[in-house]
PDB file of C-alpha atoms in Angstrom:
ATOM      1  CA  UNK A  28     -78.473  75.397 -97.346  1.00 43.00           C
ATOM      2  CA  UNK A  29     -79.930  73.743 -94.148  1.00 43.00           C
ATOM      3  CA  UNK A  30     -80.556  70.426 -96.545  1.00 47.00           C
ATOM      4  CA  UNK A  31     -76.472  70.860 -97.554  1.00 41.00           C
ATOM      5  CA  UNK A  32     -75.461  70.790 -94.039  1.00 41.00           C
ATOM      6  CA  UNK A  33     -77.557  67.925 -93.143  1.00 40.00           C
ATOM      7  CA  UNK A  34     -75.965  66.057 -95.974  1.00 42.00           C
ATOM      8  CA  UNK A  35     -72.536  67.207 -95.324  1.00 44.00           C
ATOM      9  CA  UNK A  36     -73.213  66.220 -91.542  1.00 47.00           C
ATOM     10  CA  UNK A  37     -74.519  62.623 -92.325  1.00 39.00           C
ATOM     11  CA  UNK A  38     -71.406  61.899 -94.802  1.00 41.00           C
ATOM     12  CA  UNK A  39     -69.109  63.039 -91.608  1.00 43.00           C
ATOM     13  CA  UNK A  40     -70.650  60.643 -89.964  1.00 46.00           C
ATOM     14  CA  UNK A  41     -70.199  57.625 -91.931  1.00 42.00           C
ATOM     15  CA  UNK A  42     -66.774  58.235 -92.553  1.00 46.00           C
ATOM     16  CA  UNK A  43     -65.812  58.285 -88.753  1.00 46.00           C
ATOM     17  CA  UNK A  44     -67.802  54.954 -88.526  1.00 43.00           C
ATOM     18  CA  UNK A  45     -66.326  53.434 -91.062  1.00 41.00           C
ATOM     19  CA  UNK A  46     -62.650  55.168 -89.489  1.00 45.00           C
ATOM     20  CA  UNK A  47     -63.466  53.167 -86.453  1.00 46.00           C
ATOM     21  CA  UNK A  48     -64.006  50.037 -88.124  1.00 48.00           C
ATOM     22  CA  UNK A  49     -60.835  47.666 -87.879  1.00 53.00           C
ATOM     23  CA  UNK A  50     -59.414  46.849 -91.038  1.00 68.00           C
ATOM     24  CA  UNK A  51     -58.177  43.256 -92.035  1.00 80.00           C
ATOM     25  CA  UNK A  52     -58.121  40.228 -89.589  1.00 87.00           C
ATOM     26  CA  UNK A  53     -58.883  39.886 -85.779  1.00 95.00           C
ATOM     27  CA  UNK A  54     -55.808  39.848 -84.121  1.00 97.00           C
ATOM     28  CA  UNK A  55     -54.341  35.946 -83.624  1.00 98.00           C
ATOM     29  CA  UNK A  56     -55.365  35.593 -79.872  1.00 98.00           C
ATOM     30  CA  UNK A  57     -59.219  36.623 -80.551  1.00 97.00           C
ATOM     31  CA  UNK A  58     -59.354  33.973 -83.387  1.00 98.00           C
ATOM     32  CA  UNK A  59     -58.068  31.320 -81.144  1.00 98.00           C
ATOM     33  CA  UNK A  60     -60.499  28.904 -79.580  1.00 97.00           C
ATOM     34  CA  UNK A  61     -59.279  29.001 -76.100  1.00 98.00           C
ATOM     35  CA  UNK A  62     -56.617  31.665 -74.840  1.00 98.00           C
ATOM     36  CA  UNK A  63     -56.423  30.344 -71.074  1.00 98.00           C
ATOM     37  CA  UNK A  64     -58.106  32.591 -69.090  1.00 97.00           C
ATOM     38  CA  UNK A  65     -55.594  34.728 -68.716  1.00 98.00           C
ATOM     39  CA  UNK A  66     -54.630  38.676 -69.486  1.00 98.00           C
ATOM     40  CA  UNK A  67     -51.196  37.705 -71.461  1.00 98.00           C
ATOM     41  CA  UNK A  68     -50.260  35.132 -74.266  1.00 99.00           C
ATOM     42  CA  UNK A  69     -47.894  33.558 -75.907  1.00 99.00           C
ATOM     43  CA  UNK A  70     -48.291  32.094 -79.731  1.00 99.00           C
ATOM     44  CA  UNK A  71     -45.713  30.223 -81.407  1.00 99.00           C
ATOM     45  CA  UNK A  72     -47.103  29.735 -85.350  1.00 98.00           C
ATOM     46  CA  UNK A  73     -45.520  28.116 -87.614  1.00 98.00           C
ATOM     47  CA  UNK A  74     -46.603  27.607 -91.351  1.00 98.00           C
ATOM     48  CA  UNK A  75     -47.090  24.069 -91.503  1.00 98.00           C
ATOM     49  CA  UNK A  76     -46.170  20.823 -89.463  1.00 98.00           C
ATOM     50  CA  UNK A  77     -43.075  20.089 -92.057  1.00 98.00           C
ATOM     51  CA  UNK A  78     -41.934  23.874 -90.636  1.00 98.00           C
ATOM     52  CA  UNK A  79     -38.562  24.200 -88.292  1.00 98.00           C
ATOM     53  CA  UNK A  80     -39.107  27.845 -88.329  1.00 98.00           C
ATOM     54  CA  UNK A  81     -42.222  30.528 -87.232  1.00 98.00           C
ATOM     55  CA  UNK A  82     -42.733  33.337 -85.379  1.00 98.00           C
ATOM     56  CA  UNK A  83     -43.376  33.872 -81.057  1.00 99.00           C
ATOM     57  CA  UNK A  84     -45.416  36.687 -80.305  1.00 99.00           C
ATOM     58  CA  UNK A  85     -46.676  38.001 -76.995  1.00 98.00           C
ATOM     59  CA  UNK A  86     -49.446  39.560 -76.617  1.00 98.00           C
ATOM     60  CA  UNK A  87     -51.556  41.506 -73.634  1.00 98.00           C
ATOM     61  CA  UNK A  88     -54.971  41.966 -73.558  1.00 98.00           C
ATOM     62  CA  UNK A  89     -56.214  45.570 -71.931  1.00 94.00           C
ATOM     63  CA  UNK A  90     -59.532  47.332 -72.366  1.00 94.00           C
ATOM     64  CA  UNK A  91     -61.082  43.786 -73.945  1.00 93.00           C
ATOM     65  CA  UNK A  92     -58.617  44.426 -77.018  1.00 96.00           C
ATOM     66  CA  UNK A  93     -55.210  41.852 -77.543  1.00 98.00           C
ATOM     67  CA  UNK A  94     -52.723  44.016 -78.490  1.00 98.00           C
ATOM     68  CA  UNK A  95     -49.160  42.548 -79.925  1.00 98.00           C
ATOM     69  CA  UNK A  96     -46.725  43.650 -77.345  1.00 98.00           C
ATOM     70  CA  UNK A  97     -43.326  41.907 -78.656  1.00 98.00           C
ATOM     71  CA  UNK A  98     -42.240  39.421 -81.488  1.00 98.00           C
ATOM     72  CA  UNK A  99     -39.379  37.253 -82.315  1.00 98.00           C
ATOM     73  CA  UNK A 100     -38.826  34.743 -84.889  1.00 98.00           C
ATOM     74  CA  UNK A 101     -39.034  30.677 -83.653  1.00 98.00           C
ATOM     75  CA  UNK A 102     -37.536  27.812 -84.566  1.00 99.00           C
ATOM     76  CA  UNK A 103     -39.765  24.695 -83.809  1.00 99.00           C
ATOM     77  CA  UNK A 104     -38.271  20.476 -83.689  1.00 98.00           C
ATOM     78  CA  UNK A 105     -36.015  19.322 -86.080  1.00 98.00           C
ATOM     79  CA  UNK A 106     -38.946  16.716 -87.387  1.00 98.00           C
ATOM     80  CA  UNK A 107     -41.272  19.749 -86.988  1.00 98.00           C
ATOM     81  CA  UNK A 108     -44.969  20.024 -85.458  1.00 99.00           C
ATOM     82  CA  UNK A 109     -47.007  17.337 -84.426  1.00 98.00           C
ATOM     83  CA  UNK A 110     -50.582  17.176 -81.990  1.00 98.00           C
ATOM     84  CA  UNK A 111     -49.630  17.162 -78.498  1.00 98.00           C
ATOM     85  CA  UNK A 112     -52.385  15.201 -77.198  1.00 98.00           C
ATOM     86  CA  UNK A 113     -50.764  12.337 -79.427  1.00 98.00           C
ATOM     87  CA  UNK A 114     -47.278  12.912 -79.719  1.00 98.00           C
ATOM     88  CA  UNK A 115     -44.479  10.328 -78.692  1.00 98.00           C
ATOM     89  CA  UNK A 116     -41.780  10.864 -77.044  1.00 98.00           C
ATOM     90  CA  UNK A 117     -38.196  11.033 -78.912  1.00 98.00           C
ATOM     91  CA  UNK A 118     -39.694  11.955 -82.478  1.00 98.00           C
ATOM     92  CA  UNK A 119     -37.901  15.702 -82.122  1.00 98.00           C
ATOM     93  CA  UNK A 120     -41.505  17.326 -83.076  1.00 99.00           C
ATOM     94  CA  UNK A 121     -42.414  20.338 -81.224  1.00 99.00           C
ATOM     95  CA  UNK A 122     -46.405  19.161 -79.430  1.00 99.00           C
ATOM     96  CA  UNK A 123     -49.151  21.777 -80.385  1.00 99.00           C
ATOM     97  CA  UNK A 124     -51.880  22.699 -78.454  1.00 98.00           C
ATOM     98  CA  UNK A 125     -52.431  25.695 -75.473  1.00 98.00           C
ATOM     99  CA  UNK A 126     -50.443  25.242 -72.256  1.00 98.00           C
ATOM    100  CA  UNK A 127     -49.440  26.995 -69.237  1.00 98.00           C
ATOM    101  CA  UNK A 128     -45.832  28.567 -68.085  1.00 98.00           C
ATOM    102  CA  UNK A 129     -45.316  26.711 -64.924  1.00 98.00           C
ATOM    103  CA  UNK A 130     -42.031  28.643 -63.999  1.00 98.00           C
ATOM    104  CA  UNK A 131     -38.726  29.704 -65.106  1.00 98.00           C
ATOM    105  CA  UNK A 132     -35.605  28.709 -64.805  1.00 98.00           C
ATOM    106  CA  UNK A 133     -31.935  29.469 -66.529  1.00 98.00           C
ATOM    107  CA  UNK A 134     -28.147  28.224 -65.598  1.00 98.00           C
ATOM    108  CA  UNK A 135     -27.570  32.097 -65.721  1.00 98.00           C
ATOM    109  CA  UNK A 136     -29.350  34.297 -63.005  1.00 98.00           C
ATOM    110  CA  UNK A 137     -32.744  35.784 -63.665  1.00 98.00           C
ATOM    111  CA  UNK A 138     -33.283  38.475 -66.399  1.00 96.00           C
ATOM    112  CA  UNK A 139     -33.849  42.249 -65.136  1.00 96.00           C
ATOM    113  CA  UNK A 140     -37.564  42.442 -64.291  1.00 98.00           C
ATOM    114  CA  UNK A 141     -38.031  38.704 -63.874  1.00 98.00           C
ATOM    115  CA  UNK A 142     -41.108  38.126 -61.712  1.00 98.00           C
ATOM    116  CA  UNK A 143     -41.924  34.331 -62.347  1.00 98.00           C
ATOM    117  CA  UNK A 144     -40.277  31.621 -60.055  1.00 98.00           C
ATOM    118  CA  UNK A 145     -36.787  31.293 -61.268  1.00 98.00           C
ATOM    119  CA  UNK A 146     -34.868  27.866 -60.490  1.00 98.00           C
ATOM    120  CA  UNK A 147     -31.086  28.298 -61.082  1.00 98.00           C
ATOM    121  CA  UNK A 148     -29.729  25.324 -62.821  1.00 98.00           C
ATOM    122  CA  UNK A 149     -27.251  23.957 -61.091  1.00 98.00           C
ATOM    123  CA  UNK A 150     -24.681  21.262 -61.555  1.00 98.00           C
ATOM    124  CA  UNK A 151     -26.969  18.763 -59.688  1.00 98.00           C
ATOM    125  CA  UNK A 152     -29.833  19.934 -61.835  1.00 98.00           C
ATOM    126  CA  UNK A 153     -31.762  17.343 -64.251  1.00 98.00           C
ATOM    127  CA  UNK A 154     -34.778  17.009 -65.828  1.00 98.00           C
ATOM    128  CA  UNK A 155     -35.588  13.597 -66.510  1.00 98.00           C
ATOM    129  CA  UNK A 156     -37.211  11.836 -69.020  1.00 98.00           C
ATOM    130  CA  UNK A 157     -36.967   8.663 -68.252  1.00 98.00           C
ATOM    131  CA  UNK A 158     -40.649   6.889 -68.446  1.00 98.00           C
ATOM    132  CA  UNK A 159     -39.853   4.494 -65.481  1.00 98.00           C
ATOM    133  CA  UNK A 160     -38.834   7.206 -63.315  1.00 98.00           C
ATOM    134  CA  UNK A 161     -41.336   8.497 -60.427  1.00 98.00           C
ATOM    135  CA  UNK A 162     -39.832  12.011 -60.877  1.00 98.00           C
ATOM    136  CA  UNK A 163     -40.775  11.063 -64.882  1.00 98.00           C
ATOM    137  CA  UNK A 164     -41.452  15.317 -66.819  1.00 98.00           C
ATOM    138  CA  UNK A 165     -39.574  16.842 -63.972  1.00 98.00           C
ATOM    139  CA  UNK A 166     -36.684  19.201 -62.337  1.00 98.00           C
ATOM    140  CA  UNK A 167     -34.713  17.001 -60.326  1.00 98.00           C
ATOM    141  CA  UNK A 168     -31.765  17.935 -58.252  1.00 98.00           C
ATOM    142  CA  UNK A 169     -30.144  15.646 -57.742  1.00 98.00           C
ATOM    143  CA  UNK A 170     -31.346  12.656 -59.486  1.00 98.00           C
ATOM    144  CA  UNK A 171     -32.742  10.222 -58.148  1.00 98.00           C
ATOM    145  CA  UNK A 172     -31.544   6.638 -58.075  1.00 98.00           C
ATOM    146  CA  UNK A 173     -34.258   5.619 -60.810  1.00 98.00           C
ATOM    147  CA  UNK A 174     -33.837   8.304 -63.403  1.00 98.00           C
ATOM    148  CA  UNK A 175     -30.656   6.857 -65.415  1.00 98.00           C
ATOM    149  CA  UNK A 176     -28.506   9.463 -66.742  1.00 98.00           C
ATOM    150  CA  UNK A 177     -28.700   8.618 -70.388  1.00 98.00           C
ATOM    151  CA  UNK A 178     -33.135   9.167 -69.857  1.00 98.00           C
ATOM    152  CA  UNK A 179     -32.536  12.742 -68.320  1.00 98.00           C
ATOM    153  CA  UNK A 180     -30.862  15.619 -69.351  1.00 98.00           C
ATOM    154  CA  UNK A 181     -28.195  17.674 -67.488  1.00 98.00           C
ATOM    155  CA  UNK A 182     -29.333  21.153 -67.702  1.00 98.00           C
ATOM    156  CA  UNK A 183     -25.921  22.652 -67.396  1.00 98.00           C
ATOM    157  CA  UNK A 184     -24.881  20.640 -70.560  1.00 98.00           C
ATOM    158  CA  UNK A 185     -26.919  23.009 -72.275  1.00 98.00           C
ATOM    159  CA  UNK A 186     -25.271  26.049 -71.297  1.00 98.00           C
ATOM    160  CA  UNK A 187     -26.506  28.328 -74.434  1.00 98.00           C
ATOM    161  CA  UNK A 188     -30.005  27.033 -74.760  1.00 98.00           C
ATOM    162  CA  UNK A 189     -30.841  27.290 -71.033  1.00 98.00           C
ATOM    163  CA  UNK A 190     -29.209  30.197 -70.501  1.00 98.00           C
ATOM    164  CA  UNK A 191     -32.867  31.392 -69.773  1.00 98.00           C
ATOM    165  CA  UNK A 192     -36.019  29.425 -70.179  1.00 98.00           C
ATOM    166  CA  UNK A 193     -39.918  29.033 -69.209  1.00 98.00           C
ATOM    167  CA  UNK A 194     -41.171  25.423 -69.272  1.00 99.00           C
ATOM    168  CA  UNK A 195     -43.809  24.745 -70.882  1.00 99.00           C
ATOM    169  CA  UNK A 196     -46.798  22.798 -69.701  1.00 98.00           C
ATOM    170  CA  UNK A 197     -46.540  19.919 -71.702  1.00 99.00           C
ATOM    171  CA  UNK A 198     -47.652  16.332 -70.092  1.00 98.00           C
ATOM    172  CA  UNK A 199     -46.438  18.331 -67.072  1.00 98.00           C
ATOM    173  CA  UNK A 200     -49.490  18.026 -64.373  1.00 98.00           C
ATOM    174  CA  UNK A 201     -50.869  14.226 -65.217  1.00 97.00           C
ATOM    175  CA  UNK A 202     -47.756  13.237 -67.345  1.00 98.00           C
ATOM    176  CA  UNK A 203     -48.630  10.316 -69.443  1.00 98.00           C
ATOM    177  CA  UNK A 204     -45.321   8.046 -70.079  1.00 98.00           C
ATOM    178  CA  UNK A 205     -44.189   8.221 -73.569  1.00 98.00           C
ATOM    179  CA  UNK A 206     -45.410  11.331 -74.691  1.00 98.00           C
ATOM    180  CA  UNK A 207     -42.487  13.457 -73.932  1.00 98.00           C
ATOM    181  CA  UNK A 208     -41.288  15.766 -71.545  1.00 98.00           C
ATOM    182  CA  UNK A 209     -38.958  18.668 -70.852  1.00 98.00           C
ATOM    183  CA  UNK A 210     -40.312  20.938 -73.623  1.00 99.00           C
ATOM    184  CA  UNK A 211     -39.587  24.486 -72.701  1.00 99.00           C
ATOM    185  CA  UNK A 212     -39.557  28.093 -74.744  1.00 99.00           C
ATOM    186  CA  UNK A 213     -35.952  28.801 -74.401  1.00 99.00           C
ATOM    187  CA  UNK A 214     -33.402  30.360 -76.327  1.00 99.00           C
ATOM    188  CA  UNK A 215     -31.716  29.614 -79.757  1.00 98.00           C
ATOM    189  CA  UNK A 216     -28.967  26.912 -79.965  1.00 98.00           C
ATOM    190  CA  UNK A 217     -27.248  26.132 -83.446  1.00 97.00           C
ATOM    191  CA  UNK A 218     -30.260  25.083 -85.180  1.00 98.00           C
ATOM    192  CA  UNK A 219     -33.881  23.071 -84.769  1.00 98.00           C
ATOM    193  CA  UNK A 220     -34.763  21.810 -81.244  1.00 98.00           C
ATOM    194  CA  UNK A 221     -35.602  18.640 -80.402  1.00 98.00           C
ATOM    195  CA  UNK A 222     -39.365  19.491 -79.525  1.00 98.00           C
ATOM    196  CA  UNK A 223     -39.290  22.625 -77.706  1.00 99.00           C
ATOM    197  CA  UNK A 224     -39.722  26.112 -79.111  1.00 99.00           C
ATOM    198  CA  UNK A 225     -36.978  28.804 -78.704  1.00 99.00           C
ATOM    199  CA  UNK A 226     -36.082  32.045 -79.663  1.00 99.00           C
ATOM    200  CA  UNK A 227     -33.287  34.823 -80.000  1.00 98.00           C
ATOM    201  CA  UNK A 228     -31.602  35.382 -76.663  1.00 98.00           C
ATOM    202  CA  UNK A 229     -32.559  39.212 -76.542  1.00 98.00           C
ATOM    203  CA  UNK A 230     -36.248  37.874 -77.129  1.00 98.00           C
ATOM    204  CA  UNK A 231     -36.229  35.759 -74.117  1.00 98.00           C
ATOM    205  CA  UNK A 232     -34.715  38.148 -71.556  1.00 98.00           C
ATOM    206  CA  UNK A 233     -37.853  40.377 -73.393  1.00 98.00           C
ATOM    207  CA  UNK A 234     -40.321  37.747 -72.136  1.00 98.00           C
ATOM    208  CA  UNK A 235     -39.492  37.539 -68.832  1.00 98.00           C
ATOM    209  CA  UNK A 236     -39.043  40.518 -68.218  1.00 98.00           C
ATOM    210  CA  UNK A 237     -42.753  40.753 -69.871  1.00 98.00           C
ATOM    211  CA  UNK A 238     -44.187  37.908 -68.315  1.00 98.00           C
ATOM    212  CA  UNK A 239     -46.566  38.812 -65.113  1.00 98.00           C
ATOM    213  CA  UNK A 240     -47.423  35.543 -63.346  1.00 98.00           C
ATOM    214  CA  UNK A 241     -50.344  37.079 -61.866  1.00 98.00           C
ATOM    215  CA  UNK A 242     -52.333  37.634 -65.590  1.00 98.00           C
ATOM    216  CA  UNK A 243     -51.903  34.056 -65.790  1.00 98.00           C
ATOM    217  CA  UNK A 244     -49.968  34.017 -69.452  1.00 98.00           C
ATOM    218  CA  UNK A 245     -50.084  30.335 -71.495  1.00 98.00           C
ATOM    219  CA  UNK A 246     -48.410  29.634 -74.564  1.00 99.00           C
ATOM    220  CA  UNK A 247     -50.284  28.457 -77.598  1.00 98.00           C
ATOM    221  CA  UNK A 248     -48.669  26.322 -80.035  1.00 99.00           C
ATOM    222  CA  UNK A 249     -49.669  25.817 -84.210  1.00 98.00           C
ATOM    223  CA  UNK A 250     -49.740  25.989 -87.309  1.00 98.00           C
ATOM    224  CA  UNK A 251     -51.790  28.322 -89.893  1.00 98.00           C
ATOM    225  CA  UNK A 252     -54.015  26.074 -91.028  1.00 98.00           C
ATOM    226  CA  UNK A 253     -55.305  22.287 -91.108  1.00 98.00           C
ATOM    227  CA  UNK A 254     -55.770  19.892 -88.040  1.00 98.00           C
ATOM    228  CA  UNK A 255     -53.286  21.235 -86.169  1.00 98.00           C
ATOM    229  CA  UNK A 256     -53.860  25.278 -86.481  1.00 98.00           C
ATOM    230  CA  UNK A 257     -53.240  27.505 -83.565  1.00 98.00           C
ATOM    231  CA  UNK A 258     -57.060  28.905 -83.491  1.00 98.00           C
ATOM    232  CA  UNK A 259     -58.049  25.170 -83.135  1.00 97.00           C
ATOM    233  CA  UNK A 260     -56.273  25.778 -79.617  1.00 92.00           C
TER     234      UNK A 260
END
């Protein structure tokens, strides 16, 4: 009896260890090279660099563990996904590679439970992108003299797609001229973007309101496999 009980004991334990065992993959941000730092993240996968389409997910990571906390399907550039540490500028690819969230900004007013910096676009708001420009990858308002019109974009012109946005890292702290600029995670217009990512509007105001400056989120960009994969990143 006492040799039964043993048994029975020993076989109860096993099970609960192999209970406790996680089943299938790692979640994406623990197979990632590099997540930032940080205690929140953003990935935006797509399938491969031909790919227009993906998924955003946000993730927090408590007790050691990443743990999915929202997701939303993406739509990437119209010319797809390229490497952002060798894109050019004007080729309508979305760069890959991990970034951080600088701030936010919208032409409507902040979502409920917005805590990054929020810049209002305004009328007088730009960003340019024009590569002889000293204000070259950033918010201007107004323009300056040497950022033409037709190298910058006026934010308000892009009334749906700004409504709400974070911008994304991108060339944005040593920008190097020709490799692009004003990529942001925004929200869905009619179809592909012209580089940056973007999302559902209900999934943006869901990010921001998610989004805690102070756990230092970034945003990684990929694909699921080959050069450019997101656990390269």
């Amino acid at each position: 009896m006492r040799r039964l009980l043993v048994t029975a004991s020993v076989l109860l334990a096993l099970t609960g260890s192999l209970a406790a065992r996680p089943s299938g993959p790692a979640p994406l941000p623990e197979r990632l090279a590099d997540t930032g730092g940080g205690t929140q993240l953003i990935t935006a996968e797509a399938p491969g660099t031909d790919s227009t389409t993906g998924t955003v997910t946000w993730w927090d990571r408590r007790g050691g563990r990443w743990t999915a906390a929202g997701s939303a399907p993406a739509r990437f550039g119209a010319n797809g996904l390229t490497d952002g540490a060798t894109r050019t500028q004007g080729t309508n690819t979305t760069p890959t590679g991990l970034y951080d969230l600088p701030y936010a900004f919208g032409t409507e007013a902040a979502a409920p439970g917005t805590r990054y910096p929020y810049r209002r676009a305004v009328e007088s708001a730009w960003w340019c992108q024009d590569n002889a420009s000293r204000a070259y990858n950033r918010w201007v308002d107004p323009r300056p003299a040497d950022c033409r019109p037709e190298e910058a974009e006026h934010l308000v012109g892009y009334a749906v797609q700004y409504a709400r946005a974070l911008v994304i890292g991108f060339n944005y702290h040593r920008p190097v001229r020709g490799r692009g600029a004003g990529i942001f995670l925004h929200v869905n217009g009619k179809g592909a973007t012209a580089g940056c990512v973007s999302v559902p509007a209900d999934a943006m105001d869901r990010i921001l309101a998610w989004a805690d400056p102070s756990r230092r989120p970034h945003i990684a960009v990929g694909t699921e496999s080959g050069p450019t994969a997101i656990t390269r990143y």
